[in-house]
DNA sequence: ACGTCCTTGTGAAGAGATGCACAAAGTCAC
DNA sequence: GTGACTTTGTGCATCTCTTCACAAGGACGT
């Protein structure tokens, strides 16, 4: 209520989470030569309802043309603008184990506006090793990296070390963290953490799987 | 409102997504010898509000004791029951590239009630190779694996192949899929798909990062 | 047995997200 | 220029999730 319509600048988090999906779909359409697209088409391509698509897109501004649809290229441009893809974001990965190496080798980030600029590990035996064209460096290099523009840190260390690594990232000045360790991180205000937890995802699947097996003797209520 | 509270069997999706978190925290408390815990403590350990914790837990039943709190072991047991962790779930990983190998090598799934029973790849050159103690097999083995109890499939192939792999999983009888490929999957009713998209996570971080850099001082438009 | 103290479990209010349905606004054919 | 047609943008109703706030329930000391 009283905390007013500065909502103008505040795109809902759920919408933000869907924007990359729209963007990906748009790139696909652009690739196959489609120049104009309706909210219905975009909805079909991303698996959401067209009304939601329109409401989401209207958060960015009025970039559609009634009776016609959206210009694929222009809409893609506006979304990437909203997402901050105006330039590449430098990313550092901390923890060069199984997962860290897979991430380092992944070529898909580059096309989404991210550049992996550093691979860090505590283990001195790894320092100097080349992985995917980058040399593994000590975690103490973080402050230097931040001065060079590092903005996003990825934590791929064991859970025990995750809070420590997080603290180092924050101390160095990183304010956006993607955490793969299955643990909750405590960070100061202003730092955004997102967590990817594969075990949790599997557990959610197991929940639904179990529900299917166990016949719903009670009222129907077969989940959505 | 009047929509029944046969909630008994219909746990809200958001709640399900938090249960693994609670469970992990409880295991931690149990490990350090704590036998009883309040919703406030659990809230602190998982980063949610205590009221939410209580409402979530009340979905499972009344396992707390007023004035005292919850018995750590019993609550953990009830949550794992709700999540279907009564037995190990067999999991197959399809696509033995960078990511698939990291997943196969990950030891953390075992403790959460999952057992990786098969590694599959289309590439014949990989067939027979041992990874993390398992032999890589052709995707055509899927029907056989389902007969042996396979319930959950993980897709770690390139995006191009993801829909094809998904179809094969579904045809073979798998009804729970975890998808790492950055693409939308189309599946029949009754099949549950969860998607983990690392690029999307980074894009969301970039969105917030950009917002921080761009000072909110100019009240009007950077966009419209 | 009784009173005090503590924490749960939950109605009810508040926020937020989704879906509906349609007026508004444009294109295009003629 | 006009009318038929298409699709956006959005007000409103609905549904879902969160937060508040407190009565109910139980433990424990005396
Ligand atoms: N591998 C997977 O598929 C997978 C799946 C789900 C979750 N995870 C999680 O991802 C994280 C990493 O998994 P992994 O399999 O790559 O582990 P790993 O043990 O293979 O690698 C961990 C790496 O982190 C480094 N490290 C440890 N402490 C550090 C510190 N304080 N600072 C810097 N580096 C440090 C180690 O030297 C090691 O190289 C874990 O938290 C794990 O639970 C991994
Ligand atoms: N590596 C990462 O860190 C990372 C990060 C984000 C997303 N991803 C996504 O995960 C997926 C896998 O990534 P990756 O780096 O491991 O790729 P990769 O190219 O290293 O491995 C892909 C594997 O899948 C196999 N494959 C291809 N088509 C198949 C089919 N139809 N059936 C069975 N197997 C098939 C290939 O033989 C190969 O072994 C991709 O979709 C990628 O976008 C990976």
XYZ file of C-alpha atoms (C1' of nucleotides) and ligand atoms in Angstrom:
596
model
C 0.000 0.000 0.000
C 1.915 2.899 1.327
C 5.189 1.554 0.076
C 3.949 2.910 -3.188
C 4.152 2.198 -6.817
C 7.881 2.400 -7.088
C 6.737 -0.971 -8.221
C 7.339 0.826 -11.449
C 10.905 -0.276 -11.106
C 10.113 -3.471 -9.291
C 9.578 -6.383 -11.634
C 8.106 -9.291 -9.636
C 10.614 -11.995 -8.854
C 8.508 -14.707 -10.511
C 8.488 -12.673 -13.675
C 12.241 -12.206 -13.578
C 12.605 -15.949 -13.259
C 10.597 -16.455 -16.428
C 12.338 -13.824 -18.529
C 15.345 -16.025 -19.350
C 12.933 -18.652 -20.585
C 11.208 -16.201 -22.894
C 14.554 -14.985 -24.085
C 15.698 -18.468 -24.918
C 12.504 -19.143 -26.846
C 12.864 -15.866 -28.729
C 16.409 -16.704 -29.740
C 15.061 -19.967 -31.088
C 12.399 -18.231 -33.124
C 14.882 -15.676 -34.413
C 17.206 -18.463 -35.502
C 14.557 -20.062 -37.613
C 13.728 -16.773 -39.243
C 10.540 -15.821 -37.434
C 10.381 -12.062 -37.079
C 7.072 -11.592 -35.318
C 5.413 -13.605 -32.613
C 2.195 -13.607 -30.598
C 1.920 -14.118 -26.878
C 0.141 -17.356 -27.726
C 3.129 -18.676 -29.650
C 5.554 -17.640 -26.972
C 3.330 -19.275 -24.401
C 3.324 -22.529 -26.324
C 7.097 -22.439 -26.631
C 7.691 -21.867 -22.948
C 4.859 -23.778 -21.368
C 3.050 -20.924 -19.653
C -0.324 -19.306 -20.301
C -0.507 -16.526 -22.824
C -2.091 -14.152 -20.322
C 0.895 -14.660 -18.065
C 3.263 -14.012 -20.926
C 1.530 -10.751 -21.705
C 1.444 -9.648 -18.107
C 5.102 -10.500 -17.684
C 6.109 -8.644 -20.815
C 4.004 -5.653 -19.894
C 6.240 -5.256 -16.853
C 9.039 -4.275 -19.175
C 6.996 -1.797 -21.157
C 4.657 -1.842 -24.125
C 6.645 -3.529 -26.812
C 3.843 -5.404 -28.530
C 1.643 -4.278 -31.359
C -2.026 -5.029 -30.993
C -3.391 -7.236 -33.675
C 0.115 -8.294 -34.648
C 2.244 -9.430 -31.788
C 5.816 -8.774 -30.737
C 8.837 -8.171 -32.896
C 11.119 -11.080 -32.051
C 14.395 -9.202 -32.221
C 13.195 -6.125 -30.426
C 11.560 -8.093 -27.644
C 14.685 -10.192 -27.207
C 16.665 -7.002 -26.996
C 14.373 -5.504 -24.384
C 14.433 -8.627 -22.258
C 18.199 -8.885 -22.359
C 18.293 -5.227 -21.410
C 16.043 -5.871 -18.429
C 18.165 -8.837 -17.411
C 21.310 -6.760 -17.540
C 22.801 -8.532 -20.491
C 24.165 -5.350 -21.892
C 27.641 -6.646 -21.336
C 29.289 -9.843 -20.206
C 29.346 -10.483 -16.489
C 32.593 -11.841 -15.114
C 32.095 -14.983 -13.050
C 34.433 -16.868 -10.745
C 33.977 -20.496 -9.750
C 35.256 -21.544 -6.355
C 35.923 -25.247 -5.813
C 37.434 -27.243 -8.640
C 36.097 -30.693 -7.852
C 33.782 -32.787 -9.973
C 31.123 -30.157 -10.256
C 33.415 -27.156 -10.558
C 35.229 -28.755 -13.463
C 31.994 -29.545 -15.268
C 30.894 -25.953 -14.832
C 34.246 -24.617 -15.981
C 34.073 -26.734 -19.119
C 30.527 -25.713 -19.937
C 30.352 -23.567 -23.035
C 26.745 -22.563 -22.591
C 27.347 -19.638 -20.257
C 29.171 -17.557 -22.825
C 26.108 -17.231 -25.028
C 24.033 -16.022 -22.086
C 26.218 -13.093 -21.210
C 28.638 -14.646 -18.744
C 32.363 -15.022 -18.903
C 34.185 -17.293 -16.530
C 37.238 -15.299 -15.571
C 38.679 -17.317 -12.717
C 38.779 -20.769 -11.197
C 39.689 -20.854 -7.535
C 40.504 -23.622 -5.106
C 42.002 -23.921 -1.676
C 43.981 -26.975 -2.603
C 47.514 -25.843 -3.441
C 48.127 -28.944 -5.479
C 45.654 -27.651 -8.024
C 47.130 -24.173 -8.312
C 48.592 -23.642 -11.722
C 46.653 -26.510 -13.278
C 44.889 -25.548 -16.462
C 41.193 -26.329 -16.727
C 39.236 -25.265 -19.770
C 41.909 -22.770 -20.665
C 42.114 -21.127 -17.260
C 44.689 -21.529 -14.541
C 43.450 -22.528 -11.099
C 44.269 -19.833 -8.554
C 44.139 -19.486 -4.781
C 41.033 -18.080 -3.125
C 43.112 -15.208 -1.802
C 43.089 -13.737 -5.286
C 39.469 -12.713 -4.821
C 39.959 -9.054 -3.874
C 42.144 -8.560 -6.906
C 39.514 -10.180 -9.134
C 36.800 -7.929 -7.777
C 38.910 -4.910 -8.624
C 39.055 -6.264 -12.132
C 35.251 -6.312 -12.237
C 34.262 -9.703 -10.855
C 30.610 -9.544 -9.864
C 29.305 -13.078 -9.522
C 30.717 -15.958 -7.519
C 29.798 -19.616 -7.868
C 30.369 -21.896 -4.892
C 31.132 -25.509 -5.794
C 32.939 -26.586 -2.654
C 31.792 -29.115 -0.057
C 29.077 -27.889 2.294
C 31.541 -27.515 5.186
C 33.478 -24.835 3.374
C 30.581 -23.052 1.742
C 29.980 -20.460 4.465
C 33.680 -19.699 4.658
C 33.910 -19.263 0.907
C 30.786 -17.139 0.968
C 32.330 -14.880 3.593
C 35.456 -14.486 1.517
C 33.440 -13.646 -1.556
C 31.406 -11.077 0.339
C 34.463 -9.581 2.006
C 36.090 -9.225 -1.365
C 33.051 -7.354 -2.611
C 31.040 -9.949 -4.499
C 27.322 -9.381 -4.013
C 25.817 -12.121 -6.156
C 26.391 -15.753 -5.295
C 25.245 -18.985 -6.843
C 25.558 -21.766 -4.295
C 25.704 -25.451 -5.203
C 26.585 -26.656 -1.743
C 23.646 -28.098 0.163
C 23.761 -25.597 2.964
C 22.177 -22.317 3.937
C 24.413 -19.297 3.598
C 24.250 -16.284 5.856
C 25.096 -13.083 4.067
C 24.671 -9.377 4.804
C 21.889 -7.308 3.299
C 22.465 -6.408 -0.276
C 24.013 -9.718 -1.186
C 21.837 -11.977 -3.291
C 22.252 -15.718 -2.992
C 20.616 -18.302 -5.171
C 20.910 -21.937 -4.373
C 20.833 -24.915 -6.668
C 20.298 -28.128 -4.815
C 20.154 -31.276 -6.849
C 19.281 -33.521 -3.942
C 16.318 -31.343 -3.093
C 15.078 -31.587 -6.648
C 15.280 -35.355 -6.533
C 13.515 -35.383 -3.192
C 10.659 -33.371 -4.623
C 10.395 -35.828 -7.483
C 10.402 -38.708 -5.025
C 7.561 -37.092 -3.130
C 5.395 -37.050 -6.223
C 6.519 -40.482 -7.310
C 5.571 -41.934 -3.968
C 2.182 -40.289 -4.136
C 1.541 -41.940 -7.474
C 2.389 -45.396 -6.251
C 0.409 -45.122 -3.057
C -3.175 -45.211 -4.311
C -5.118 -42.164 -3.143
C -7.651 -44.013 -1.082
C -8.963 -40.771 0.301
C -10.895 -38.393 -1.873
C -9.377 -38.004 -5.294
C -7.167 -34.944 -5.025
C -4.663 -36.346 -7.483
C -2.313 -33.427 -7.426
C -2.190 -30.721 -10.055
C -12.063 -20.854 1.967
C -14.457 -23.698 1.616
C -12.120 -25.811 -0.433
C -11.692 -28.684 1.923
C -8.798 -29.292 4.163
C -8.312 -32.836 3.095
C -4.967 -31.146 3.217
C -4.132 -34.382 4.900
C -3.031 -35.692 1.525
C -2.610 -32.457 -0.386
C 0.567 -30.829 0.793
C 1.164 -27.499 -1.005
C 3.982 -27.605 -3.510
C 5.891 -24.808 -1.815
C 5.807 -26.732 1.402
C 7.106 -29.865 -0.284
C 9.987 -27.840 -1.652
C 10.925 -26.764 1.873
C 10.669 -30.157 3.511
C 14.073 -31.355 2.297
C 15.574 -28.230 3.824
C 13.977 -28.917 7.173
C 15.094 -32.496 6.972
C 18.672 -31.498 6.305
C 18.632 -29.112 9.245
C 17.148 -31.762 11.500
C 19.860 -34.240 10.523
C 22.371 -31.581 11.501
C 20.774 -31.048 14.884
C 20.535 -34.787 15.485
C 24.200 -35.167 14.655
C 25.227 -32.681 17.290
C 23.061 -34.377 19.866
C 20.075 -32.068 20.010
C 16.955 -34.098 20.708
C 14.306 -31.397 20.855
C 13.858 -28.296 18.784
C 11.475 -25.350 18.507
C 10.019 -23.947 15.314
C 12.085 -20.855 16.043
C 15.313 -22.850 16.005
C 14.386 -24.666 12.837
C 13.459 -21.362 11.270
C 16.858 -19.910 12.124
C 18.613 -22.941 10.703
C 16.766 -22.860 7.415
C 16.227 -19.174 6.868
C 12.436 -19.086 6.953
C 9.975 -17.582 9.424
C 8.920 -19.687 12.348
C 5.239 -19.312 11.508
C 5.948 -20.755 8.107
C 7.827 -23.641 9.651
C 4.906 -24.429 11.912
C 2.353 -24.188 9.127
C 4.486 -26.383 6.905
C 4.953 -28.993 9.590
C 1.297 -28.929 10.516
C 0.582 -30.168 6.999
C 2.153 -33.461 7.950
C 0.266 -33.824 11.198
C 0.614 -32.703 14.772
C 4.037 -33.868 15.738
C 4.997 -31.031 18.022
C 4.434 -30.663 21.735
C 3.151 -27.309 22.898
C 5.434 -25.554 25.247
C 8.296 -27.831 24.252
C 8.838 -28.145 20.536
C 9.468 -31.034 18.195
C 11.369 -34.234 18.822
C 14.207 -34.061 16.334
C 14.333 -37.733 15.430
C 10.623 -38.211 15.213
C 10.121 -35.127 13.099
C 12.921 -36.171 10.773
C 11.277 -39.545 10.477
C 7.898 -38.048 9.667
C 9.349 -35.743 7.038
C 11.279 -38.506 5.334
C 8.083 -40.523 5.383
C 6.190 -37.699 3.717
C 8.943 -37.322 1.137
C 8.822 -41.000 0.326
C 12.239 -41.790 1.717
C 11.046 -45.098 3.070
C 13.340 -46.862 0.666
C 16.008 -45.919 -1.850
C 14.810 -44.690 -5.211
C 16.672 -46.041 -8.208
C 17.904 -43.275 -10.510
C 19.330 -43.386 -14.018
C 21.463 -40.657 -15.552
C 21.269 -40.172 -19.296
C 24.148 -38.354 -20.960
C 27.674 -39.025 -19.731
C 29.333 -35.755 -20.629
C 30.895 -33.252 -18.262
C 27.813 -32.841 -16.160
C 26.675 -36.453 -16.225
C 30.059 -37.608 -14.989
C 30.050 -35.109 -12.146
C 26.605 -36.293 -11.117
C 27.609 -39.927 -11.349
C 30.598 -39.297 -9.118
C 28.601 -37.379 -6.538
C 28.307 -39.281 -3.283
C 25.717 -37.007 -1.754
C 22.678 -38.621 -3.311
C 23.068 -41.890 -1.455
C 22.458 -40.269 1.920
C 19.236 -38.683 0.661
C 17.577 -41.885 -0.386
C 18.729 -42.207 -3.978
C 20.757 -44.883 -5.650
C 22.213 -44.359 -9.070
C 21.609 -47.647 -10.810
C 22.477 -46.862 -14.398
C 24.475 -44.510 -16.590
C 23.253 -44.258 -20.151
C 24.619 -42.659 -23.279
C 23.939 -42.801 -26.955
C 27.594 -42.731 -27.845
C 28.681 -46.299 -28.474
C 32.282 -45.441 -27.770
C 31.352 -44.932 -24.149
C 29.478 -48.194 -23.736
C 31.293 -50.458 -21.360
C 33.332 -47.655 -19.862
C 33.302 -47.642 -16.079
C 32.357 -44.431 -14.336
C 32.059 -44.289 -10.584
C 31.767 -48.045 -10.449
C 29.027 -48.337 -13.034
C 29.235 -49.410 -16.656
C 27.859 -47.028 -19.266
C 24.980 -48.626 -21.152
C 22.914 -47.827 -24.230
C 19.698 -45.883 -23.854
C 17.808 -48.845 -25.245
C 18.277 -50.559 -21.907
C 15.675 -48.264 -20.378
C 12.639 -50.584 -20.542
C 14.628 -53.277 -18.826
C 15.719 -50.872 -16.108
C 12.156 -49.782 -15.456
C 11.170 -53.402 -14.984
C 13.892 -53.567 -12.381
C 12.292 -50.649 -10.557
C 13.813 -47.544 -12.107
C 11.590 -44.590 -11.222
C 13.564 -41.421 -11.785
C 15.493 -40.286 -14.836
C 18.048 -37.502 -15.015
C 18.669 -35.860 -18.369
C 22.197 -34.519 -18.844
C 22.397 -34.508 -22.614
C 22.625 -31.489 -24.915
C 19.390 -29.563 -25.375
C 18.883 -30.953 -28.891
C 18.528 -34.491 -27.591
C 16.597 -33.718 -24.423
C 13.093 -34.127 -25.831
C 14.078 -37.372 -27.522
C 15.578 -38.717 -24.311
C 12.518 -37.572 -22.402
C 10.269 -39.446 -24.805
C 12.319 -42.589 -24.385
C 12.181 -42.293 -20.618
C 8.430 -41.802 -20.672
C 7.882 -44.620 -23.144
C 9.888 -46.911 -20.934
C 7.659 -45.996 -17.996
C 9.632 -43.382 -16.091
C 7.309 -40.760 -14.644
C 9.726 -38.482 -12.808
C 12.368 -36.561 -14.693
C 15.053 -34.127 -13.646
C 16.155 -32.095 -16.644
C 19.456 -30.255 -16.829
C 19.192 -29.367 -20.485
C 18.113 -25.793 -21.111
C 14.957 -26.685 -22.939
C 11.290 -27.168 -22.245
C 10.121 -30.760 -22.238
C 6.703 -31.868 -23.361
C 5.442 -34.866 -21.440
C 2.063 -36.553 -20.977
C -0.068 -36.005 -17.899
C 1.137 -37.866 -14.884
C 4.792 -37.316 -15.633
C 6.510 -34.812 -13.383
C 9.433 -32.835 -14.737
C 11.689 -30.581 -12.752
C 14.238 -28.453 -14.486
C 17.543 -27.194 -13.202
C 18.910 -24.417 -15.309
C 22.194 -22.951 -14.282
C 22.191 -20.231 -16.910
C 18.801 -19.054 -15.754
C 20.079 -18.823 -12.200
C 23.005 -16.707 -13.320
C 20.694 -14.531 -15.375
C 18.529 -13.887 -12.348
C 21.618 -12.922 -10.371
C 22.678 -10.613 -13.178
C 19.287 -8.955 -13.083
C 19.725 -8.069 -9.420
C 23.354 -7.139 -9.856
C 22.490 -4.730 -12.623
C 19.796 -3.155 -10.510
C 22.317 -2.487 -7.767
C 24.802 -0.820 -10.061
C 22.231 1.376 -11.714
C 21.405 3.818 -8.911
C 17.679 4.223 -8.289
C 18.109 7.961 -8.020
C 16.669 9.018 -11.336
C 12.998 8.688 -10.732
C 11.902 8.408 -14.277
C 12.517 6.282 -17.217
C 15.422 4.290 -18.349
C 13.012 2.161 -20.204
C 9.613 3.391 -21.294
C -3.485 -29.398 42.569
C -2.592 -25.187 40.755
C -0.485 -21.458 38.516
C 3.125 -19.943 35.493
C 5.477 -20.233 31.471
C 6.382 -21.677 26.856
C 5.525 -23.071 22.183
C 2.435 -25.161 19.061
C -1.358 -25.108 15.780
C -4.434 -22.314 13.270
C -8.135 -18.928 12.031
C -8.008 -14.627 9.739
C -5.867 -10.886 7.407
C -2.569 -9.526 4.026
C 0.312 -10.011 -0.149
C 1.197 -11.804 -4.279
C 0.524 -14.479 -8.428
C -2.571 -16.342 -11.863
C -6.301 -16.572 -15.052
C -10.334 -14.483 -17.316
C -12.394 -11.670 -20.389
C -12.774 -7.639 -22.995
C -12.051 -2.779 -24.491
C -8.412 -0.572 -26.869
C -5.480 -0.253 -30.610
C -3.476 -1.553 -34.261
C -3.253 -4.051 -39.405
C -4.993 -5.045 -43.724
C -8.101 -5.657 -47.720
C -10.653 -3.242 -50.649
C -11.615 5.670 -45.350
C -14.076 2.079 -43.562
C -14.987 -2.128 -41.580
C -13.525 -6.750 -40.368
C -10.194 -8.953 -37.857
C -6.487 -9.871 -34.687
C -3.909 -9.575 -30.535
C -2.283 -6.668 -26.888
C -2.600 -4.640 -22.273
C -5.068 -4.674 -18.076
C -8.950 -4.390 -14.456
C -10.906 -7.674 -11.702
C -11.895 -11.988 -9.574
C -9.662 -15.968 -7.778
C -6.398 -18.740 -5.922
C -2.191 -19.499 -3.317
C 1.214 -18.422 -0.083
C 2.762 -15.736 3.862
C 2.430 -13.400 8.118
C 0.123 -12.124 12.247
C -1.476 -12.921 16.618
C -3.478 -15.595 20.071
C -6.213 -19.409 22.236
C -5.266 -24.108 23.295
C -2.409 -27.433 25.232
C 1.119 -29.260 27.763
C 5.353 -29.267 31.034
C 7.143 -28.228 35.299
C 7.964 -26.283 39.902
C 6.068 -25.755 44.188
N 29.212 -33.362 -8.071
C 27.896 -33.245 -8.180
O 27.283 -33.707 -9.145
C 27.126 -32.547 -7.144
C 25.761 -32.704 -7.118
C 25.012 -32.036 -6.150
C 25.658 -31.205 -5.258
N 26.970 -31.070 -5.307
C 27.603 -30.176 -4.348
O 28.565 -29.393 -4.986
C 29.677 -29.216 -4.161
C 30.909 -29.687 -4.857
O 30.763 -31.036 -5.229
P 31.959 -31.826 -5.866
O 31.443 -33.174 -6.181
O 32.552 -31.050 -6.964
O 32.986 -31.913 -4.638
P 34.543 -32.258 -4.676
O 34.893 -32.785 -3.356
O 34.829 -33.066 -5.884
O 35.264 -30.855 -4.889
C 35.322 -29.891 -3.918
C 36.471 -28.943 -4.269
O 36.401 -27.812 -3.420
C 37.706 -27.506 -2.948
N 37.589 -26.816 -1.674
C 37.311 -27.334 -0.466
N 37.273 -26.381 0.473
C 37.535 -25.222 -0.145
C 37.647 -23.870 0.291
N 37.435 -23.547 1.569
N 37.943 -22.932 -0.611
C 38.141 -23.281 -1.902
N 38.027 -24.522 -2.384
C 37.749 -25.488 -1.506
C 38.404 -28.822 -2.836
O 39.807 -28.629 -2.906
C 37.837 -29.566 -4.049
O 38.616 -29.323 -5.181
C 29.401 -29.978 -2.894
O 28.863 -29.108 -1.924
C 28.331 -30.936 -3.306
O 27.475 -31.271 -2.246
C 27.731 -31.713 -6.228
N 28.444 -28.935 -17.911
C 27.810 -28.034 -17.176
O 28.311 -27.528 -16.198
C 26.439 -27.609 -17.533
C 25.942 -26.462 -16.969
C 24.653 -26.049 -17.281
C 23.893 -26.815 -18.135
N 24.389 -27.903 -18.678
C 23.555 -28.692 -19.583
O 23.667 -30.066 -19.279
C 23.642 -30.814 -20.471
C 24.897 -31.656 -20.533
O 26.032 -30.817 -20.519
P 27.475 -31.409 -20.711
O 28.419 -30.294 -20.552
O 27.635 -32.607 -19.854
O 27.416 -31.853 -22.245
P 28.412 -32.846 -22.987
O 28.354 -32.484 -24.410
O 29.714 -32.864 -22.288
O 27.766 -34.280 -22.797
C 26.604 -34.692 -23.422
C 26.531 -36.215 -23.424
O 25.229 -36.623 -23.844
C 25.369 -37.694 -24.763
N 24.198 -37.704 -25.625
C 23.918 -36.874 -26.661
N 22.738 -37.182 -27.196
C 22.258 -38.228 -26.507
C 21.074 -39.005 -26.608
N 20.131 -38.729 -27.509
N 20.892 -40.004 -25.730
C 21.823 -40.275 -24.803
N 22.957 -39.566 -24.657
C 23.171 -38.567 -25.518
C 26.635 -37.415 -25.500
O 27.159 -38.611 -26.039
C 27.511 -36.847 -24.387
O 28.199 -37.880 -23.735
C 23.541 -29.815 -21.596
O 22.200 -29.717 -21.971
C 24.000 -28.541 -20.986
O 23.358 -27.438 -21.574
C 25.663 -28.346 -18.394
